[in-house]
Amino acid sequence: MKYHPINNELFISNRANFTAQMKPKSLAVFNSNDIYPIGADSTMPFQQDRNIFYLSGVDQESSILVLFPDCPNPKHREILFLTETNEHIAVWEGAKLDKDKAIKTSGIKTVYWLQDFERVFKEIMTQCDTVYINTNEHYRANVETETREDRFNKWLREKYPAHSVAKSNPILQRLRSVKHEIELDLIQKACNITEKGFRRILNFVKPGVMEYNIEAEFMHEFLNNRSKGFAYTPIVASGNNANVLHYIENNQECKAGDLILLDIGAEYANYASDMSRTIPVSGKFSDRQKQVYNAINRVKNEATKMLIPGTIWADYHVEVGKIMTSELLGLGLLDKADVQNENPDWPAYKKYFMHGTSHNMGLDTHDYGILTEPMQANMVFTVEPGIYILEEGFGIRLEDDVVIQEQGEPFNLMRNIPIEADEIEDLMNA
């Protein structure tokens, strides 16, 4: 892995928090993701299942984690199963985790090779009543592929039909949404790498560069700072491309007078950052562009202040909508009649600001979190208002990642990334 080793205190703490919420006489199983094929002998780069990583720190394919806090045999209360490594594998693929490294990485003292799984699992299944299975129940999930976890869950139900089945997901949704201090440090590192990329491109952008040239500059900086690359598919949208919310082609020329909407974040140690900035191709905003830009920045600043313990996500978005409506009236994009006659289910401001303002962030860019429950300290949220004006040929979005505090305003993990219009102009013309 490119990233520095992570203190296993994080994973030990995460497992303790998870097992404390399990039913008596129950065990939980977590599988690594598959390595997905492309064609011939080509595969996609491996991405670890976030839940097994969260609970063990193991960032390797074909791994299984079993947690059984009530097991009569103390040795089997936490077990890792790994692919056996050997000299041949080390030569062809690089060294895999051996037992000593797995223990050091995870803090789990019992490590077996994968070939022993069915034998050991059969023994401990005679000692438990309930099995927690790992399912993806994120509100944005749209999975068509049968995963390694899906195949395991199917096998489990067929092999052990008399056992009760429970879901790990409701426990993990709550646990993962509130970040450990070590996690906050890792997310801050991802944000710092994103900052380096952004400062790099401010000196690079000029009329005639291609959107993909800018993407490449970010990737250069990310890889040079121990990141695997982008935490999500990057958006480099110049001109009217910014009015396509998930524009990812990044293949157009950046032209004088246009704006470029950047929605880009580095990952670090599987943790995400998520930044949006909008910059002028020519190094200077027009008066109208700056007027809209500053309006969005004001919305972002006011919205950020609302992210405090006890806030309900849906209520927060209603309040942000009111602030955005006021700004759109000031910009002449809405008039009083538009607001008076608006559809409550699709308010007038949605014509120019059609997406949400905030989402949980962490191991996943759109991280786990139960949005119907009040916000808590140490949750990480994005704040990302935007205004998209097709008829004027530009769209602007500004986005930071913030940590909710016990008291007061959230802590901005992107506080060092330039955002004020005047500062961006100064840096682009330095």
Coordinates of C-alpha atoms in Angstrom, one line a residue:
M1 CA 0.0 0.0 0.0
K2 CA 1.2 3.5 -0.7
Y3 CA -0.1 4.9 2.6
H4 CA 1.7 4.8 5.9
P5 CA 0.7 2.1 8.4
I6 CA -2.4 3.0 10.4
N7 CA -2.4 2.7 14.2
N8 CA -4.3 -0.6 14.9
E9 CA -5.9 1.2 17.9
L10 CA -8.5 2.3 15.3
F11 CA -9.5 -1.2 14.3
I12 CA -9.4 -2.6 17.8
S13 CA -11.8 0.3 18.9
N14 CA -14.1 -0.2 15.9
R15 CA -14.4 -3.9 16.6
A16 CA -15.2 -3.3 20.3
N17 CA -17.9 -0.8 19.4
F18 CA -19.4 -3.2 16.9
T19 CA -19.4 -6.3 19.1
A20 CA -20.9 -4.4 22.0
Q21 CA -24.1 -4.1 19.9
M22 CA -24.3 -7.7 18.8
K23 CA -27.0 -10.1 20.2
P24 CA -25.9 -12.7 22.7
K25 CA -24.5 -15.9 21.1
S26 CA -24.0 -14.4 17.7
L27 CA -21.2 -14.0 15.3
A28 CA -20.5 -11.7 12.4
V29 CA -18.8 -12.4 9.1
F30 CA -17.1 -9.9 6.7
N31 CA -15.6 -10.7 3.3
S32 CA -13.1 -8.9 1.1
N33 CA -14.3 -7.6 -2.2
D34 CA -13.5 -9.5 -5.4
I35 CA -10.9 -8.5 -7.9
Y36 CA -13.1 -7.7 -10.9
P37 CA -12.2 -8.8 -14.4
I38 CA -12.0 -6.6 -17.4
G39 CA -11.2 -9.1 -20.2
A40 CA -8.5 -11.6 -21.0
D41 CA -6.2 -11.6 -18.0
S42 CA -6.9 -7.9 -17.1
T43 CA -8.5 -6.8 -13.9
M44 CA -9.6 -3.6 -12.3
P45 CA -7.4 -2.3 -9.4
F46 CA -8.4 -3.9 -6.1
Q47 CA -10.7 -1.9 -3.8
Q48 CA -11.3 -3.3 -0.4
D49 CA -14.8 -3.7 1.1
R50 CA -15.0 -0.8 3.4
N51 CA -16.6 -2.7 6.3
I52 CA -13.9 -5.3 6.6
F53 CA -11.3 -2.6 6.3
Y54 CA -13.0 -0.5 9.0
L55 CA -13.0 -3.5 11.4
S56 CA -9.6 -5.0 10.6
G57 CA -7.4 -2.7 8.5
V58 CA -6.8 -5.6 6.2
D59 CA -6.5 -4.2 2.6
Q60 CA -6.1 -7.5 0.7
E61 CA -8.4 -9.7 -1.4
S62 CA -9.7 -13.1 -0.4
S63 CA -9.8 -12.2 3.3
I64 CA -12.5 -13.1 5.9
L65 CA -13.1 -11.6 9.3
V66 CA -15.2 -13.4 11.9
L67 CA -16.3 -11.8 15.2
F68 CA -17.8 -14.0 17.9
P69 CA -17.6 -12.1 21.2
D70 CA -19.4 -14.9 23.2
C71 CA -17.3 -17.8 21.8
P72 CA -16.5 -20.3 24.6
N73 CA -12.9 -20.5 23.2
P74 CA -11.3 -17.0 23.7
K75 CA -9.0 -17.7 20.8
H76 CA -12.0 -17.7 18.4
R77 CA -13.6 -14.4 19.5
E78 CA -11.8 -12.6 16.7
I79 CA -10.5 -14.5 13.7
L80 CA -8.8 -13.4 10.4
F81 CA -8.7 -15.8 7.5
L82 CA -6.1 -15.0 4.8
T83 CA -4.7 -16.4 1.6
E84 CA -1.6 -18.3 2.5
T85 CA 1.4 -16.5 1.2
N86 CA 4.6 -18.2 -0.1
E87 CA 7.7 -17.5 -2.1
H88 CA 6.1 -18.1 -5.4
I89 CA 3.3 -15.6 -4.7
A90 CA 5.8 -13.1 -3.4
V91 CA 7.8 -13.3 -6.7
W92 CA 4.8 -12.9 -9.0
E93 CA 2.4 -10.7 -7.1
G94 CA 4.4 -9.2 -4.2
A95 CA 4.3 -10.3 -0.6
K96 CA 0.9 -10.8 1.0
L97 CA 0.2 -10.4 4.6
D98 CA 1.8 -13.1 6.7
K99 CA 0.4 -14.0 10.1
D100 CA 2.7 -11.7 12.0
K101 CA 1.9 -8.7 9.8
A102 CA -1.8 -9.4 9.9
I103 CA -1.7 -9.4 13.7
K104 CA 0.3 -6.1 13.7
T105 CA -2.1 -4.5 11.2
S106 CA -5.4 -5.5 12.8
G107 CA -4.6 -6.2 16.5
I108 CA -6.4 -9.6 15.9
K109 CA -4.3 -12.4 17.6
T110 CA -5.9 -15.4 15.8
V111 CA -5.0 -15.7 12.1
Y112 CA -5.7 -18.8 10.0
W113 CA -5.1 -19.5 6.3
L114 CA -8.2 -19.5 4.1
Q115 CA -8.0 -23.3 3.5
D116 CA -9.0 -23.8 7.2
F117 CA -12.1 -21.6 7.0
E118 CA -14.8 -24.2 6.6
R119 CA -13.4 -26.4 9.3
V120 CA -13.1 -23.7 11.9
F121 CA -16.4 -22.0 10.8
K122 CA -18.3 -25.3 11.2
E123 CA -16.9 -25.6 14.8
I124 CA -18.0 -22.1 15.8
M125 CA -21.3 -22.3 14.1
T126 CA -22.3 -25.1 16.5
Q127 CA -21.7 -22.6 19.4
C128 CA -23.8 -19.6 18.1
D129 CA -27.5 -19.0 17.4
T130 CA -27.4 -15.9 15.1
V131 CA -25.1 -14.8 12.2
Y132 CA -24.7 -11.2 11.2
I133 CA -24.2 -10.8 7.5
N134 CA -22.7 -7.9 5.7
T135 CA -25.1 -6.2 3.2
N136 CA -24.9 -2.8 1.4
E137 CA -27.9 -0.8 2.4
H138 CA -26.7 2.7 1.6
Y139 CA -29.5 4.9 0.4
R140 CA -27.6 5.6 -2.9
A141 CA -26.6 2.0 -3.5
N142 CA -27.3 0.6 -7.0
V143 CA -25.5 -2.8 -7.3
E144 CA -26.1 -5.2 -10.2
T145 CA -23.0 -7.3 -9.7
E146 CA -23.1 -10.3 -7.4
T147 CA -20.3 -9.7 -4.9
R148 CA -18.1 -12.1 -3.0
E149 CA -20.2 -11.2 0.1
D150 CA -23.4 -12.0 -1.8
R151 CA -22.1 -15.5 -2.7
F152 CA -21.0 -16.1 0.8
N153 CA -24.4 -15.1 2.2
K154 CA -26.1 -17.5 -0.2
W155 CA -23.8 -20.3 0.8
L156 CA -24.3 -19.6 4.5
R157 CA -28.1 -19.8 4.3
E158 CA -27.9 -23.0 2.3
K159 CA -25.3 -24.6 4.6
Y160 CA -26.8 -23.5 7.9
P161 CA -30.5 -23.0 7.4
A162 CA -31.4 -23.4 11.1
H163 CA -29.4 -20.3 12.2
S164 CA -31.0 -16.9 12.6
V165 CA -29.7 -14.2 10.3
A166 CA -29.2 -10.6 11.4
K167 CA -27.8 -7.5 9.5
S168 CA -24.5 -5.8 10.4
N169 CA -25.5 -2.8 8.4
P170 CA -27.7 -0.9 10.9
I171 CA -24.9 -1.1 13.5
L172 CA -22.2 0.0 11.0
Q173 CA -24.4 2.8 9.6
R174 CA -24.3 4.4 13.0
L175 CA -20.7 3.5 14.0
R176 CA -19.1 4.6 10.7
S177 CA -20.9 7.9 10.6
V178 CA -19.1 9.1 13.8
K179 CA -15.4 9.3 13.2
H180 CA -12.5 8.2 15.5
E181 CA -9.7 10.7 16.0
I182 CA -7.4 8.5 13.8
E183 CA -10.0 8.6 11.0
L184 CA -10.3 12.3 11.2
D185 CA -6.5 12.5 10.8
L186 CA -6.6 10.3 7.7
I187 CA -9.4 12.4 6.1
Q188 CA -7.4 15.5 6.9
K189 CA -4.4 13.9 5.1
A190 CA -6.7 13.3 2.0
C191 CA -7.8 16.9 2.1
N192 CA -4.2 18.2 2.4
I193 CA -3.3 16.2 -0.7
T194 CA -6.3 17.6 -2.5
E195 CA -5.1 21.1 -1.5
K196 CA -1.7 20.4 -3.1
G197 CA -3.4 19.4 -6.3
F198 CA -5.6 22.5 -6.4
R199 CA -2.7 24.9 -5.8
R200 CA -0.8 23.1 -8.6
I201 CA -3.5 23.7 -11.2
L202 CA -4.0 27.4 -10.2
N203 CA -0.5 27.9 -11.7
F204 CA -1.3 25.7 -14.7
V205 CA -4.7 26.7 -16.0
K206 CA -4.9 29.1 -19.0
P207 CA -6.9 29.4 -22.2
G208 CA -6.3 26.4 -24.5
V209 CA -5.6 23.7 -21.9
M210 CA -7.8 20.7 -22.1
E211 CA -9.9 19.5 -19.2
Y212 CA -8.0 16.2 -19.2
N213 CA -4.7 18.1 -18.8
I214 CA -6.1 19.5 -15.5
E215 CA -7.2 16.1 -14.4
A216 CA -3.6 14.8 -15.1
E217 CA -2.1 17.6 -13.0
F218 CA -4.2 16.6 -10.1
M219 CA -3.3 12.9 -10.5
H220 CA 0.4 13.7 -10.7
E221 CA 0.2 15.5 -7.3
F222 CA -2.0 12.9 -5.7
L223 CA 0.3 10.0 -6.6
N224 CA 3.4 11.9 -5.5
N225 CA 1.7 12.2 -2.0
R226 CA 1.0 8.5 -1.4
S227 CA -2.6 8.6 -2.7
K228 CA -3.9 5.9 -5.0
G229 CA -5.6 8.8 -6.9
F230 CA -9.1 10.1 -7.0
A231 CA -11.6 9.2 -4.3
Y232 CA -14.3 9.3 -7.0
T233 CA -14.5 10.0 -10.7
P234 CA -13.3 13.6 -11.1
I235 CA -15.3 16.3 -12.7
V236 CA -13.4 19.0 -14.7
A237 CA -16.2 20.9 -16.3
S238 CA -15.5 24.1 -18.3
G239 CA -18.2 26.4 -19.6
N240 CA -21.6 24.9 -20.0
N241 CA -20.3 21.4 -19.1
A242 CA -20.6 22.6 -15.5
N243 CA -24.4 22.5 -16.0
V244 CA -24.2 18.7 -16.3
L245 CA -24.0 17.7 -12.6
H246 CA -22.1 14.5 -13.2
Y247 CA -20.0 15.5 -16.2
I248 CA -17.0 13.2 -16.3
E249 CA -15.9 13.2 -20.0
N250 CA -13.2 15.9 -19.2
N251 CA -12.3 16.1 -22.9
Q252 CA -13.1 19.7 -23.9
E253 CA -10.8 22.8 -24.4
C254 CA -11.0 25.4 -21.7
K255 CA -11.7 28.7 -23.4
A256 CA -11.0 32.3 -22.4
G257 CA -13.7 33.9 -20.4
D258 CA -15.2 30.6 -19.3
L259 CA -15.2 29.1 -15.8
I260 CA -14.1 25.6 -14.8
L261 CA -16.0 23.7 -12.2
L262 CA -13.8 21.2 -10.4
D263 CA -15.3 18.5 -8.3
I264 CA -12.2 16.5 -7.2
G265 CA -10.9 14.8 -4.1
A266 CA -7.9 12.6 -3.3
E267 CA -8.2 9.4 -1.4
Y268 CA -5.7 8.4 1.3
A269 CA -5.6 5.0 3.0
N270 CA -9.1 4.4 1.6
Y271 CA -10.5 7.6 3.1
A272 CA -12.1 10.2 0.9
S273 CA -11.9 13.9 0.5
D274 CA -14.5 15.8 -1.6
M275 CA -13.8 19.3 -2.9
S276 CA -15.5 21.6 -5.3
R277 CA -14.0 24.8 -6.6
T278 CA -14.8 27.0 -9.6
I279 CA -12.0 29.0 -11.2
P280 CA -11.8 31.4 -14.3
V281 CA -9.9 30.0 -17.3
S282 CA -8.4 33.5 -17.9
G283 CA -7.4 34.0 -14.3
K284 CA -10.1 36.6 -13.6
F285 CA -13.9 36.4 -13.0
S286 CA -16.3 38.7 -14.9
D287 CA -18.4 40.9 -12.7
R288 CA -21.4 38.6 -13.2
Q289 CA -19.4 35.5 -12.5
K290 CA -18.0 36.9 -9.3
Q291 CA -21.5 38.1 -8.2
V292 CA -22.9 34.6 -8.5
Y293 CA -19.7 33.1 -7.0
N294 CA -19.9 35.3 -3.9
A295 CA -23.6 34.5 -3.5
I296 CA -22.8 30.7 -3.4
N297 CA -20.0 31.3 -1.0
R298 CA -22.3 33.1 1.3
V299 CA -24.8 30.2 1.2
K300 CA -22.0 27.8 1.9
N301 CA -20.8 29.8 4.9
E302 CA -24.4 30.1 6.4
A303 CA -25.1 26.5 5.7
T304 CA -21.9 25.4 7.5
K305 CA -23.0 27.1 10.7
M306 CA -26.1 24.9 10.9
L307 CA -24.1 21.7 11.0
I308 CA -24.2 21.2 14.8
P309 CA -25.3 18.3 17.1
G310 CA -29.0 17.7 17.0
T311 CA -29.6 19.0 13.4
I312 CA -31.8 16.9 11.3
W313 CA -30.6 16.5 7.7
A314 CA -34.0 17.1 6.0
D315 CA -34.7 20.2 8.1
Y316 CA -31.3 21.5 7.4
H317 CA -31.9 21.3 3.6
V318 CA -35.1 23.2 4.0
E319 CA -33.3 26.0 5.8
V320 CA -30.5 26.1 3.2
G321 CA -33.2 26.3 0.5
K322 CA -34.5 29.5 2.1
I323 CA -31.0 31.1 2.1
M324 CA -30.5 30.1 -1.5
T325 CA -33.9 31.5 -2.5
S326 CA -32.9 34.9 -1.0
E327 CA -29.6 34.9 -3.0
L328 CA -31.3 33.9 -6.2
L329 CA -33.8 36.8 -5.8
G330 CA -30.8 39.1 -5.3
L331 CA -29.2 37.8 -8.5
G332 CA -32.3 38.4 -10.5
L333 CA -32.7 34.7 -11.3
L334 CA -36.0 34.4 -9.4
D335 CA -38.7 37.0 -8.7
K336 CA -41.2 37.2 -5.9
A337 CA -43.9 35.6 -8.1
D338 CA -41.7 32.5 -8.7
V339 CA -41.4 32.0 -4.9
Q340 CA -45.1 32.8 -4.1
N341 CA -46.3 30.3 -6.7
E342 CA -43.7 27.6 -6.1
N343 CA -44.5 23.9 -5.7
P344 CA -43.6 22.9 -2.1
D345 CA -42.3 19.6 -3.3
W346 CA -39.9 21.3 -5.8
P347 CA -39.3 24.8 -4.6
A348 CA -38.4 27.6 -7.1
Y349 CA -34.7 27.6 -6.1
K350 CA -34.4 24.0 -7.4
K351 CA -34.4 25.5 -11.0
Y352 CA -30.8 26.7 -10.3
F353 CA -29.8 24.5 -7.3
M354 CA -31.2 21.0 -7.9
H355 CA -29.0 18.8 -5.7
G356 CA -28.5 18.4 -1.9
T357 CA -26.2 20.5 0.1
S358 CA -24.5 17.9 2.3
H359 CA -23.7 14.2 2.6
N360 CA -21.8 12.1 5.1
M361 CA -18.2 11.4 4.1
G362 CA -15.5 9.0 5.2
L363 CA -14.4 5.7 3.9
D364 CA -16.9 6.2 1.1
T365 CA -17.3 9.6 -0.6
H366 CA -21.0 9.2 0.1
D367 CA -20.4 7.6 3.4
Y368 CA -22.7 5.6 5.7
G369 CA -25.0 7.6 8.0
I370 CA -28.7 7.4 9.0
L371 CA -30.0 10.7 7.7
T372 CA -33.3 10.5 9.7
E373 CA -31.3 10.7 13.0
P374 CA -29.8 13.8 14.6
M375 CA -26.3 14.9 13.6
Q376 CA -23.6 14.1 16.2
A377 CA -20.1 15.5 17.0
N378 CA -17.3 13.9 14.9
M379 CA -19.6 13.3 11.9
V380 CA -18.0 14.5 8.7
F381 CA -20.2 16.2 6.1
T382 CA -19.6 18.0 2.8
V383 CA -21.2 21.5 2.3
E384 CA -21.7 22.0 -1.4
P385 CA -24.2 24.6 -2.7
G386 CA -24.1 25.5 -6.4
I387 CA -25.9 27.6 -8.9
Y388 CA -26.2 26.4 -12.5
I389 CA -27.3 28.9 -15.2
L390 CA -27.6 27.2 -18.6
E391 CA -28.6 30.4 -20.3
E392 CA -25.5 32.2 -19.1
G393 CA -23.2 29.4 -20.0
F394 CA -21.7 28.6 -16.6
G395 CA -22.3 26.7 -13.3
I396 CA -20.6 27.3 -10.0
R397 CA -20.3 24.9 -7.1
L398 CA -18.2 25.3 -3.9
E399 CA -17.6 22.5 -1.5
D400 CA -15.7 21.9 1.7
D401 CA -15.5 18.9 4.1
V402 CA -16.3 19.7 7.8
V403 CA -16.3 17.9 11.1
I404 CA -19.2 18.6 13.5
Q405 CA -18.0 19.7 16.9
E406 CA -19.5 19.3 20.4
Q407 CA -20.1 23.0 20.5
G408 CA -19.9 25.8 18.0
E409 CA -19.4 25.7 14.2
P410 CA -17.9 22.7 12.5
F411 CA -14.1 22.4 11.9
N412 CA -13.3 22.9 8.2
L413 CA -10.9 20.2 7.0
M414 CA -10.4 22.3 3.8
R415 CA -9.8 25.6 5.6
N416 CA -6.4 25.9 3.8
I417 CA -7.7 25.4 0.3
P418 CA -8.2 28.8 -1.4
I419 CA -11.9 29.7 -1.9
E420 CA -12.4 33.4 -1.9
A421 CA -12.7 34.8 -5.4
D422 CA -10.1 37.5 -4.9
E423 CA -7.6 35.0 -3.5
I424 CA -8.1 32.6 -6.4
E425 CA -7.5 35.5 -8.9
D426 CA -4.4 36.6 -7.0
L427 CA -2.9 33.1 -7.1
M428 CA -3.7 32.5 -10.7
N429 CA -2.0 35.8 -11.7
A430 CA 1.0 35.5 -9.3

